[in-house]
Short mmCIF file of C-alpha atoms in Angstrom, two decimals:
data_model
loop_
_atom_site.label_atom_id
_atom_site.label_comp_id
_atom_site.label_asym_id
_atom_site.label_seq_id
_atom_site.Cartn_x
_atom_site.Cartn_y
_atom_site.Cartn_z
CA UNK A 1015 10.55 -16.31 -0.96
CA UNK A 1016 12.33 -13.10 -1.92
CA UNK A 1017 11.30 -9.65 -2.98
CA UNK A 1018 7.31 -8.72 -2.84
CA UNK A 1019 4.83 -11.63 -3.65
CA UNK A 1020 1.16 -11.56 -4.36
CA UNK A 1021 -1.57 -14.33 -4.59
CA UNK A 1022 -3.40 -14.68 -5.83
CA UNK A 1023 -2.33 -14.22 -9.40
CA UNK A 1024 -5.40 -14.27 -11.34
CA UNK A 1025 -8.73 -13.92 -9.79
CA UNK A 1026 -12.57 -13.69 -11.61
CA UNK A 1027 -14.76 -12.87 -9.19
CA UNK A 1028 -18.85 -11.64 -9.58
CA UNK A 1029 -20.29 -8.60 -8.20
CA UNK A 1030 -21.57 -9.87 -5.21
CA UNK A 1031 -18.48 -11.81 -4.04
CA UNK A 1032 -16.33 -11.03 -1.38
CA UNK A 1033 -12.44 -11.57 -2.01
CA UNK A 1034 -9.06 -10.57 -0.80
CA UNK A 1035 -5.82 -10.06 -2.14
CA UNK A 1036 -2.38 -10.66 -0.54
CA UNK A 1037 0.63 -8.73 -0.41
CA UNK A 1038 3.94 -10.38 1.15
CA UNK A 1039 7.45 -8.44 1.36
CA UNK A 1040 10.32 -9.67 3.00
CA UNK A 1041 12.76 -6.92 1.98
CA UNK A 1042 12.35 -5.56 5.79
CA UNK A 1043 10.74 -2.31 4.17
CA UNK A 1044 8.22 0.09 6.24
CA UNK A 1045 5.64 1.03 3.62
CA UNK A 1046 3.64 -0.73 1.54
CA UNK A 1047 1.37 -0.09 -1.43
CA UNK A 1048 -1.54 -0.85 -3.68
CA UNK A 1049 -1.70 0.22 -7.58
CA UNK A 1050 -4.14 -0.38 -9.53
CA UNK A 1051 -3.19 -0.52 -13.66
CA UNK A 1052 -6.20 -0.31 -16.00
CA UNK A 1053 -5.99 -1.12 -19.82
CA UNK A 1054 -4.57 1.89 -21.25
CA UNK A 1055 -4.70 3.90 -18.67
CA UNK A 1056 -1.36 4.52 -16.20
CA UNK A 1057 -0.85 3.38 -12.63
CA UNK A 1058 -3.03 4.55 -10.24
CA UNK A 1059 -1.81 4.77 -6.53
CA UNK A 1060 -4.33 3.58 -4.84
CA UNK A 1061 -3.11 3.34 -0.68
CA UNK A 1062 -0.08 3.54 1.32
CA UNK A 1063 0.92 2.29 4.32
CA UNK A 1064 3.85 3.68 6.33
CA UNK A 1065 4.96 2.23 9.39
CA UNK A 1066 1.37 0.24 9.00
CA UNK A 1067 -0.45 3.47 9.08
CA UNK A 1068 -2.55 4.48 6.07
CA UNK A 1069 -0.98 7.55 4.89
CA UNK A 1070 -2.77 8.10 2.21
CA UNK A 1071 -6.11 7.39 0.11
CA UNK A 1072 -6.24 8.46 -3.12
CA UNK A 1073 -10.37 9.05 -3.40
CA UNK A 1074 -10.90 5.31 -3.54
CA UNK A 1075 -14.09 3.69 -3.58
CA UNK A 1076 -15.39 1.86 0.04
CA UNK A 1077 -15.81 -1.41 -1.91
CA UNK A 1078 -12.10 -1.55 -1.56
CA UNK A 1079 -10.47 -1.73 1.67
CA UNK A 1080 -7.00 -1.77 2.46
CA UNK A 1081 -5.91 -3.63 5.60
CA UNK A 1082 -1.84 -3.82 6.53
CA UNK A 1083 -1.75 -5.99 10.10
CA UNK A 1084 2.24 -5.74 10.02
CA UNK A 1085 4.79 -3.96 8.17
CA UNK A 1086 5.33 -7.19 6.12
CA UNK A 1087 1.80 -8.01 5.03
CA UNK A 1088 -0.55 -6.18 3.17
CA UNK A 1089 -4.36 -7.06 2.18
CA UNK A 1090 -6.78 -5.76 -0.16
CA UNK A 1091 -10.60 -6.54 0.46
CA UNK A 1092 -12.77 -6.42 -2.25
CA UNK A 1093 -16.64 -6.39 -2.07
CA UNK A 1094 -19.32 -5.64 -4.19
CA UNK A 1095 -16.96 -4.96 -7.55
CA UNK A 1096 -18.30 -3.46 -11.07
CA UNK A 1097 -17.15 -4.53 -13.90
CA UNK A 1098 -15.10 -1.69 -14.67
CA UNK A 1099 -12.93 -2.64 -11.31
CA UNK A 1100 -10.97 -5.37 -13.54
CA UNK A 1101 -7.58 -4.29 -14.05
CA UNK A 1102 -3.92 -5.40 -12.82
CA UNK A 1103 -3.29 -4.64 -9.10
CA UNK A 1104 -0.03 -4.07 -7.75
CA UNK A 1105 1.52 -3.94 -4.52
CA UNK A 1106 4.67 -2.36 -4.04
CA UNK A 1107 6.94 -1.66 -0.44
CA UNK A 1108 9.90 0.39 -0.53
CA UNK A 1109 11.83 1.91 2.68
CA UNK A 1110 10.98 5.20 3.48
CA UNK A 1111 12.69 8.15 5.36
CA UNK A 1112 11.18 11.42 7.10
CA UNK A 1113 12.96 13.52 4.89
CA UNK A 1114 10.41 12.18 2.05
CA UNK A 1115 11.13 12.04 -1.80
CA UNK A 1116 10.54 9.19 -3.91
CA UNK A 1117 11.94 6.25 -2.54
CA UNK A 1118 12.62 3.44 -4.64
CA UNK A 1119 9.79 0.73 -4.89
CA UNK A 1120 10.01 -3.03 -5.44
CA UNK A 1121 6.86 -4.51 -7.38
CA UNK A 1122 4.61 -7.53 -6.94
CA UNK A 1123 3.84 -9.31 -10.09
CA UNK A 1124 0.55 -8.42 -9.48
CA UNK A 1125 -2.93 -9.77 -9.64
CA UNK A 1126 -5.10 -9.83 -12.73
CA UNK A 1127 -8.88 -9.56 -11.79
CA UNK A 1128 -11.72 -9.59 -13.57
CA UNK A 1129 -15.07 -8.89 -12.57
CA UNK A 1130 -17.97 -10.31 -14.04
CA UNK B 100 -2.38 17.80 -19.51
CA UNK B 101 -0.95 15.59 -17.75
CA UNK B 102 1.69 16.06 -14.82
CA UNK B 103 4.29 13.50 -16.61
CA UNK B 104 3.98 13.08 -20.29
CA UNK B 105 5.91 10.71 -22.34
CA UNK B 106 7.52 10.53 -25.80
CA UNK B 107 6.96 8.27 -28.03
CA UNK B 108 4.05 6.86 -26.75
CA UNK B 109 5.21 3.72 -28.76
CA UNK B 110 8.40 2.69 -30.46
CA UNK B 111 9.51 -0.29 -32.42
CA UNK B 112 13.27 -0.51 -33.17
CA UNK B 113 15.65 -3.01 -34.84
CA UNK B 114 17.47 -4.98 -32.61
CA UNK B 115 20.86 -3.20 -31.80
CA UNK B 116 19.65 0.02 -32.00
CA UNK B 117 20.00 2.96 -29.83
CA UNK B 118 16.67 4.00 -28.27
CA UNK B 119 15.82 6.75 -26.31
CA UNK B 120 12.55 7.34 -24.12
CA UNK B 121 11.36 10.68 -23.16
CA UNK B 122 9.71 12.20 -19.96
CA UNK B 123 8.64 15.75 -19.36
CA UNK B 124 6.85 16.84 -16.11
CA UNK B 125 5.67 19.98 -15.00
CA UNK B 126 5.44 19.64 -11.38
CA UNK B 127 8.58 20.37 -8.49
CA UNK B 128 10.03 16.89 -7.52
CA UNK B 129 12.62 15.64 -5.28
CA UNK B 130 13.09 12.35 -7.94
CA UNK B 131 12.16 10.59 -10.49
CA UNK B 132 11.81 6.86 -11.15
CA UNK B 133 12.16 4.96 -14.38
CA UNK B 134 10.15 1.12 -14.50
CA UNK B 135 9.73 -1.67 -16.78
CA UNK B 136 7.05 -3.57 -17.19
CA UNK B 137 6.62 -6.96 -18.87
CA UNK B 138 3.77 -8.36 -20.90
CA UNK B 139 3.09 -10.71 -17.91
CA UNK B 140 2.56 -7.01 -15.78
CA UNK B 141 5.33 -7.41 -13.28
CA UNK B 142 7.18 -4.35 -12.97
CA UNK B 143 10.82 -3.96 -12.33
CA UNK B 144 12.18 -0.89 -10.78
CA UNK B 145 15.11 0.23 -13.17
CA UNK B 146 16.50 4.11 -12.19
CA UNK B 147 15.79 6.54 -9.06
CA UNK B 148 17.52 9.24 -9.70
CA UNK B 149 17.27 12.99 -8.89
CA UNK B 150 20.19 14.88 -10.99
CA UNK B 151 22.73 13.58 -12.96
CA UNK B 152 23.33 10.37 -15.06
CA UNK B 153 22.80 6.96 -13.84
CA UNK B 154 24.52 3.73 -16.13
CA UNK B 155 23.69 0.14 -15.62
CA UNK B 156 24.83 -2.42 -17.84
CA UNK B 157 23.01 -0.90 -21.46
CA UNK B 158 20.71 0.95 -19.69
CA UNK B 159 21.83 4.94 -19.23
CA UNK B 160 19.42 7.61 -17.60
CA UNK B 161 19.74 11.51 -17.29
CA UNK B 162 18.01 14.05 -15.81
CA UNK B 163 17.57 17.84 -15.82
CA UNK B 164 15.89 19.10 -12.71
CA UNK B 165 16.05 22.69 -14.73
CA UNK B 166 14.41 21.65 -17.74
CA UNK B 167 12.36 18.97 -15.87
CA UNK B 168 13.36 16.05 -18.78
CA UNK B 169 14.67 13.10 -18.15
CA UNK B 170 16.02 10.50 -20.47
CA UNK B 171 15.82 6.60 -20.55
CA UNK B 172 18.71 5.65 -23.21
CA UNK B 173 19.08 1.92 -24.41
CA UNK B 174 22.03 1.13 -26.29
CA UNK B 175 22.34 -2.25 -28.62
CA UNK B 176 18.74 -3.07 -28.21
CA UNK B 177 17.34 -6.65 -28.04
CA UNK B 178 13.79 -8.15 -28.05
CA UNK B 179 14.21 -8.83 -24.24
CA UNK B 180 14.00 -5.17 -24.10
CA UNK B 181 10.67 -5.21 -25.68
CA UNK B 182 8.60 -3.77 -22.81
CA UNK B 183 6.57 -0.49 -21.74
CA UNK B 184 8.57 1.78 -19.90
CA UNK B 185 7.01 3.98 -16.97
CA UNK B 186 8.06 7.29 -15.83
CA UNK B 187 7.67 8.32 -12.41
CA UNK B 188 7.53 11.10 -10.15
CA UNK B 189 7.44 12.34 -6.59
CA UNK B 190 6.44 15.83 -5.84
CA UNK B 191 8.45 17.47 -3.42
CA UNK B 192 5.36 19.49 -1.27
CA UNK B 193 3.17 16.16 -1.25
CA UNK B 194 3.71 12.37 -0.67
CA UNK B 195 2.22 11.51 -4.08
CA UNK B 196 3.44 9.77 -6.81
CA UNK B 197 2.13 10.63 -10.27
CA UNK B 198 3.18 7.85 -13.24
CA UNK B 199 3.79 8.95 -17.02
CA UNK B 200 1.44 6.88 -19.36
CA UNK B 201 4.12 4.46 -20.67
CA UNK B 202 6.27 4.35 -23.50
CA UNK B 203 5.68 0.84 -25.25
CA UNK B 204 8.92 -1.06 -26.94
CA UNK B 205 9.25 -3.32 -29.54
CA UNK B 206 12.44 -4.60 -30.10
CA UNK B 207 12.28 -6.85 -33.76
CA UNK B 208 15.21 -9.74 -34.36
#
């Protein structure tokens, strides 16, 4: 496997289910992240991990939650999802540096999930 | 208004054309990023760039940290361009990155 993988690829799932999604990179990066990409709408940054830390939380609901065990591996619990939750979520990793700045980010092909 | 704004929001062109896709911000960065992403939704990083001109293959992008614009220039278009392109941005007092809404392309035989 190369580059940043995701399964799975398509999940429908009801409100009261509980699912996860996976996140695989093996570019050797240090942070990882989840986007989530509504019709219309633009990506959304959703969490980032660097160095396996959350970093940052962008005012996300609690029916998501984020869990990165290694720098390589990245999960996304979901529980309790509305309707309005279906969309195209993406992880991303890229290598970061103190100094900051945008560094560049490899993509997942994402998962498309739809809540019924 | 949004941080990063795009231009045209769509755009179909004949194949071989030159196309260029706009992106205004408003906020200080230390770089900007230009994506693609397919129909399928996997997105392919394409530019990171933070002054300057950047060339690969038919692909050319500028920026002017001044004017905060950057340009993503296509030259001899094809329908495998046929994607919507994202604009990206870091600002340089926070660890946030704020995405443009997409520029869709339609690239007709």
């Amino acid at each position: 496997e190369t580059g940043v993988t995701q399964t799975p690829r398509h999940l429908v799932m009801g409100m009261t289910n509980k699912k996860s999604l996976k996140c695989e990179q093996h570019l050797g990066h240090n942070a990882m992240y989840w986007y989530k990409q509504s019709a219309k709408k633009p990506l959304e940054l959703m969490f980032v991990y660097n160095f396996k830390e959350q970093t940052e939380n962008n005012s996300v609901p609690s029916r998501f939650s984020p869990e990165c065990p290694n720098s390589s591996h990245l999960f996304l619990h979901l529980h309790t999802l509305q309707p309005e939750d279906s969309a195209l979520y993406l992880c991303a990793s890229s290598q970061v540096s103190v100094a900051g700045g945008l560094h560049e980010q490899f993509f997942g092909p994402g998962t498309r999930l739809t809540v019924l | 208004k949004n941080e990063v704004e795009q231009s045209p929001q769509n755009l179909t062109a004949q194949e071989g054309e030159f196309i260029t896709i706009n992106c205004s911000y408003s906020v200080g960065i230390s770089a900007l990023h230009w994506l693609q992403q397919h129909p399928g939704g996997g997105i392919v990083s394409l530019f990171m760039l933070s002054s300057g001109k950047k060339k690969h293959g038919r692909l050319i992008a500028t920026i002017n940290i001044q004017e905060k614009h950057s340009s993503l220039h296509i030259t001899a278009s094809h329908p495998r361009d046929s994607a919507v392109y994202i604009c990206a941005v870091r600002k340089t007092s926070y660890d946030k990155v704020i995405f443009g809404p997409g520029t869709s392309l339609s690239v007709i035989p």
